[in-house]
mmCIF file of C-alpha atoms in Angstrom:
data_model
loop_
_atom_site.group_PDB
_atom_site.id
_atom_site.type_symbol
_atom_site.label_atom_id
_atom_site.label_comp_id
_atom_site.label_asym_id
_atom_site.label_seq_id
_atom_site.Cartn_x
_atom_site.Cartn_y
_atom_site.Cartn_z
ATOM 1 C CA PHE A 21 -12.249 38.323 -7.019
ATOM 2 C CA ALA A 22 -12.217 36.201 -10.388
ATOM 3 C CA GLY A 23 -9.442 34.246 -8.291
ATOM 4 C CA TYR A 24 -11.239 33.066 -5.638
ATOM 5 C CA GLY A 25 -14.705 33.893 -7.168
ATOM 6 C CA SER A 26 -14.042 31.283 -9.971
ATOM 7 C CA MET A 27 -11.764 28.599 -8.343
ATOM 8 C CA GLY A 28 -12.882 28.695 -4.767
ATOM 9 C CA LEU A 29 -16.356 27.152 -5.511
ATOM 10 C CA PHE A 30 -14.976 25.184 -7.944
ATOM 11 C CA MET A 31 -12.365 23.433 -5.843
ATOM 12 C CA SER A 32 -14.716 23.034 -2.769
ATOM 13 C CA THR A 33 -17.114 21.340 -4.576
ATOM 14 C CA ARG A 34 -15.112 19.190 -7.431
ATOM 15 C CA THR A 35 -14.984 15.234 -7.007
ATOM 16 C CA PRO A 36 -10.880 14.077 -8.023
ATOM 17 C CA GLN A 37 -10.966 11.758 -10.928
ATOM 18 C CA PRO A 38 -8.537 9.292 -10.366
ATOM 19 C CA SER A 39 -8.082 7.702 -14.098
ATOM 20 C CA ILE A 40 -9.797 9.018 -17.229
ATOM 21 C CA ASP A 41 -10.133 7.580 -20.819
ATOM 22 C CA LYS A 42 -9.354 10.234 -23.686
ATOM 23 C CA ASP A 43 -12.602 9.432 -24.984
ATOM 24 C CA ASP A 44 -14.553 10.442 -22.030
ATOM 25 C CA LEU A 45 -12.876 14.151 -22.388
ATOM 26 C CA GLY A 46 -15.221 16.726 -24.270
ATOM 27 C CA TRP A 47 -14.290 18.374 -27.769
ATOM 28 C CA PHE A 48 -12.999 21.143 -26.244
ATOM 29 C CA THR A 49 -10.265 19.399 -23.695
ATOM 30 C CA LYS A 50 -9.919 16.647 -26.468
ATOM 31 C CA ASN A 51 -8.783 19.132 -29.288
ATOM 32 C CA VAL A 52 -7.464 22.097 -27.616
ATOM 33 C CA LEU A 53 -6.165 21.292 -24.207
ATOM 34 C CA GLU A 54 -4.386 18.405 -24.888
ATOM 35 C CA ASN A 55 -3.213 19.664 -28.041
ATOM 36 C CA LYS A 56 0.809 20.066 -27.810
ATOM 37 C CA ILE A 57 0.853 23.077 -30.217
ATOM 38 C CA PHE A 58 -1.646 24.837 -28.383
ATOM 39 C CA ASN A 59 0.383 24.324 -25.174
ATOM 40 C CA TRP A 60 3.384 25.703 -26.951
ATOM 41 C CA ALA A 61 1.787 28.355 -28.267
ATOM 42 C CA LEU A 62 0.274 29.259 -24.302
ATOM 43 C CA VAL A 63 4.232 28.971 -23.285
ATOM 44 C CA ALA A 64 5.118 31.309 -26.060
ATOM 45 C CA PHE A 65 2.211 33.909 -25.294
ATOM 46 C CA PHE A 66 2.973 33.927 -21.613
ATOM 47 C CA ALA A 67 6.989 34.240 -21.948
ATOM 48 C CA SER A 68 6.412 36.888 -24.336
ATOM 49 C CA ALA A 69 4.134 38.583 -21.621
ATOM 50 C CA TYR A 70 7.425 38.482 -19.236
ATOM 51 C CA TRP A 71 9.533 39.793 -21.936
ATOM 52 C CA SER A 72 7.382 42.759 -23.503
ATOM 53 C CA SER A 73 6.351 43.600 -20.131
ATOM 54 C CA GLY A 74 10.063 44.115 -19.039
ATOM 55 C CA ALA A 75 9.559 42.309 -15.803
ATOM 56 C CA ALA A 76 12.424 39.118 -17.012
ATOM 57 C CA VAL A 77 14.878 41.786 -17.837
ATOM 58 C CA ASP A 78 14.351 43.757 -14.894
ATOM 59 C CA LEU A 79 13.948 40.843 -12.534
ATOM 60 C CA LEU A 80 17.585 39.385 -14.238
ATOM 61 C CA THR A 81 19.168 42.979 -14.125
ATOM 62 C CA HIS A 82 18.010 44.518 -10.604
ATOM 63 C CA PRO A 83 15.991 41.945 -9.011
ATOM 64 C CA ILE A 84 16.119 43.860 -5.143
ATOM 65 C CA GLY A 85 14.603 47.083 -7.147
ATOM 66 C CA THR A 86 11.948 45.324 -8.945
ATOM 67 C CA LEU A 87 10.367 43.731 -6.027
ATOM 68 C CA GLN A 88 10.443 46.664 -3.938
ATOM 69 C CA GLU A 89 8.649 48.632 -6.764
ATOM 70 C CA PHE A 90 6.275 45.544 -6.838
ATOM 71 C CA LYS A 91 5.854 45.941 -2.793
ATOM 72 C CA ASP A 92 5.278 49.709 -3.447
ATOM 73 C CA MET A 93 2.635 49.292 -5.793
ATOM 74 C CA ILE A 94 0.673 46.649 -3.666
ATOM 75 C CA SER A 95 1.066 48.574 -0.847
ATOM 76 C CA GLY A 96 -0.466 51.542 -2.260
ATOM 77 C CA SER A 97 -3.199 50.220 -4.368
ATOM 78 C CA ALA A 98 -6.108 48.037 -3.538
ATOM 79 C CA LEU A 99 -6.365 46.906 -7.047
ATOM 80 C CA GLY A 100 -3.031 45.783 -7.097
ATOM 81 C CA THR A 101 -3.139 43.793 -4.116
ATOM 82 C CA ALA A 102 -6.333 41.961 -4.946
ATOM 83 C CA THR A 103 -5.013 41.481 -8.535
ATOM 84 C CA THR A 104 -1.810 39.520 -6.909
ATOM 85 C CA VAL A 105 -3.972 37.925 -4.308
ATOM 86 C CA ASP A 106 -6.115 36.480 -7.355
ATOM 87 C CA PHE A 107 -3.368 35.543 -9.543
ATOM 88 C CA LEU A 108 -1.467 33.693 -6.808
ATOM 89 C CA ILE A 109 -4.631 31.617 -5.971
ATOM 90 C CA LEU A 110 -4.842 30.832 -9.838
ATOM 91 C CA CYS A 111 -1.227 29.543 -9.985
ATOM 92 C CA MET A 112 -1.603 27.842 -6.609
ATOM 93 C CA THR A 113 -4.693 26.160 -7.380
ATOM 94 C CA GLY A 114 -3.299 25.187 -10.845
ATOM 95 C CA ALA A 115 0.018 23.519 -8.993
ATOM 96 C CA SER A 116 -2.259 21.804 -6.379
ATOM 97 C CA LEU A 117 -4.363 19.829 -9.574
ATOM 98 C CA ILE A 118 -0.751 18.918 -11.205
ATOM 99 C CA PRO A 119 -0.332 15.873 -8.452
ATOM 100 C CA GLU A 120 -3.742 13.892 -9.799
ATOM 101 C CA ASP A 121 -3.338 15.051 -13.204
ATOM 102 C CA LEU A 122 0.249 13.543 -13.692
ATOM 103 C CA LYS A 123 -0.689 10.325 -11.466
ATOM 104 C CA ARG A 124 -3.895 10.095 -14.413
ATOM 105 C CA ARG A 125 -0.607 9.901 -16.993
ATOM 106 C CA GLY A 126 0.926 7.257 -15.206
ATOM 107 C CA PHE A 127 3.126 8.686 -12.887
ATOM 108 C CA ASP A 128 3.615 6.915 -9.409
ATOM 109 C CA ASP A 129 6.582 8.435 -7.604
ATOM 110 C CA ASP A 130 4.957 11.230 -5.215
ATOM 111 C CA ARG A 131 8.213 13.006 -4.092
ATOM 112 C CA LYS A 132 8.598 13.474 -8.090
ATOM 113 C CA VAL A 133 4.664 14.464 -8.554
ATOM 114 C CA LYS A 134 5.083 17.016 -5.921
ATOM 115 C CA LEU A 135 8.523 18.415 -7.036
ATOM 116 C CA ILE A 136 6.838 18.847 -10.497
ATOM 117 C CA ALA A 137 3.994 20.871 -9.405
ATOM 118 C CA ALA A 138 5.663 23.347 -6.893
ATOM 119 C CA SER A 139 8.271 24.060 -9.992
ATOM 120 C CA THR A 140 5.458 25.255 -11.845
ATOM 121 C CA LEU A 141 5.462 28.026 -9.079
ATOM 122 C CA LEU A 142 8.770 28.954 -9.894
ATOM 123 C CA VAL A 143 7.435 31.431 -12.569
ATOM 124 C CA PRO A 144 3.889 31.891 -12.386
ATOM 125 C CA ALA A 145 1.657 31.222 -15.141
ATOM 126 C CA LEU A 146 4.356 30.760 -17.156
ATOM 127 C CA GLY A 147 5.609 27.410 -15.261
ATOM 128 C CA LEU A 148 2.151 26.174 -15.747
ATOM 129 C CA THR A 149 1.677 26.213 -19.335
ATOM 130 C CA VAL A 150 5.556 24.753 -19.572
ATOM 131 C CA TYR A 151 3.778 21.880 -17.312
ATOM 132 C CA SER A 152 0.939 21.779 -20.059
ATOM 133 C CA ALA A 153 3.332 21.547 -23.016
ATOM 134 C CA LEU A 154 5.603 18.946 -21.319
ATOM 135 C CA ARG A 155 3.614 16.574 -19.879
ATOM 136 C CA PRO A 156 2.706 13.342 -21.470
ATOM 137 C CA SER A 157 -0.414 12.901 -23.455
ATOM 138 C CA LEU A 158 -3.308 10.521 -21.614
ATOM 139 C CA ASP A 159 -2.219 8.299 -24.991
ATOM 140 C CA GLU A 160 0.651 7.447 -23.185
ATOM 141 C CA GLU A 161 -0.788 5.170 -20.174
#
């Protein structure tokens, strides 16, 4: 429920901000979310989650078996299905916000912006953290 419950209302009522000055950001956003050290720490955290859970190795060594196990898990568990749907909603919401963020940071090429957003979905959650770590800062406008 957290995926739609937290993002559904936000996405349906938010107003896009075409431009923003770094001085207009709140303390947490300016000092934490825009901090590259924090962004790279998130990349390391999500990469370690893929590694320590065995997901990375299993997907690389026997992807068909891993995907079959995942299919079996979500078909037999309402919690597994709900969690998967919530996770997908959160990842797709993050990817849908990237084009606006990149335009705010000076990117004008719509095709590149959409490709970057789509690429974050290739590795769920980790892709969004890599985007956050590699995106230009607001200072570089």
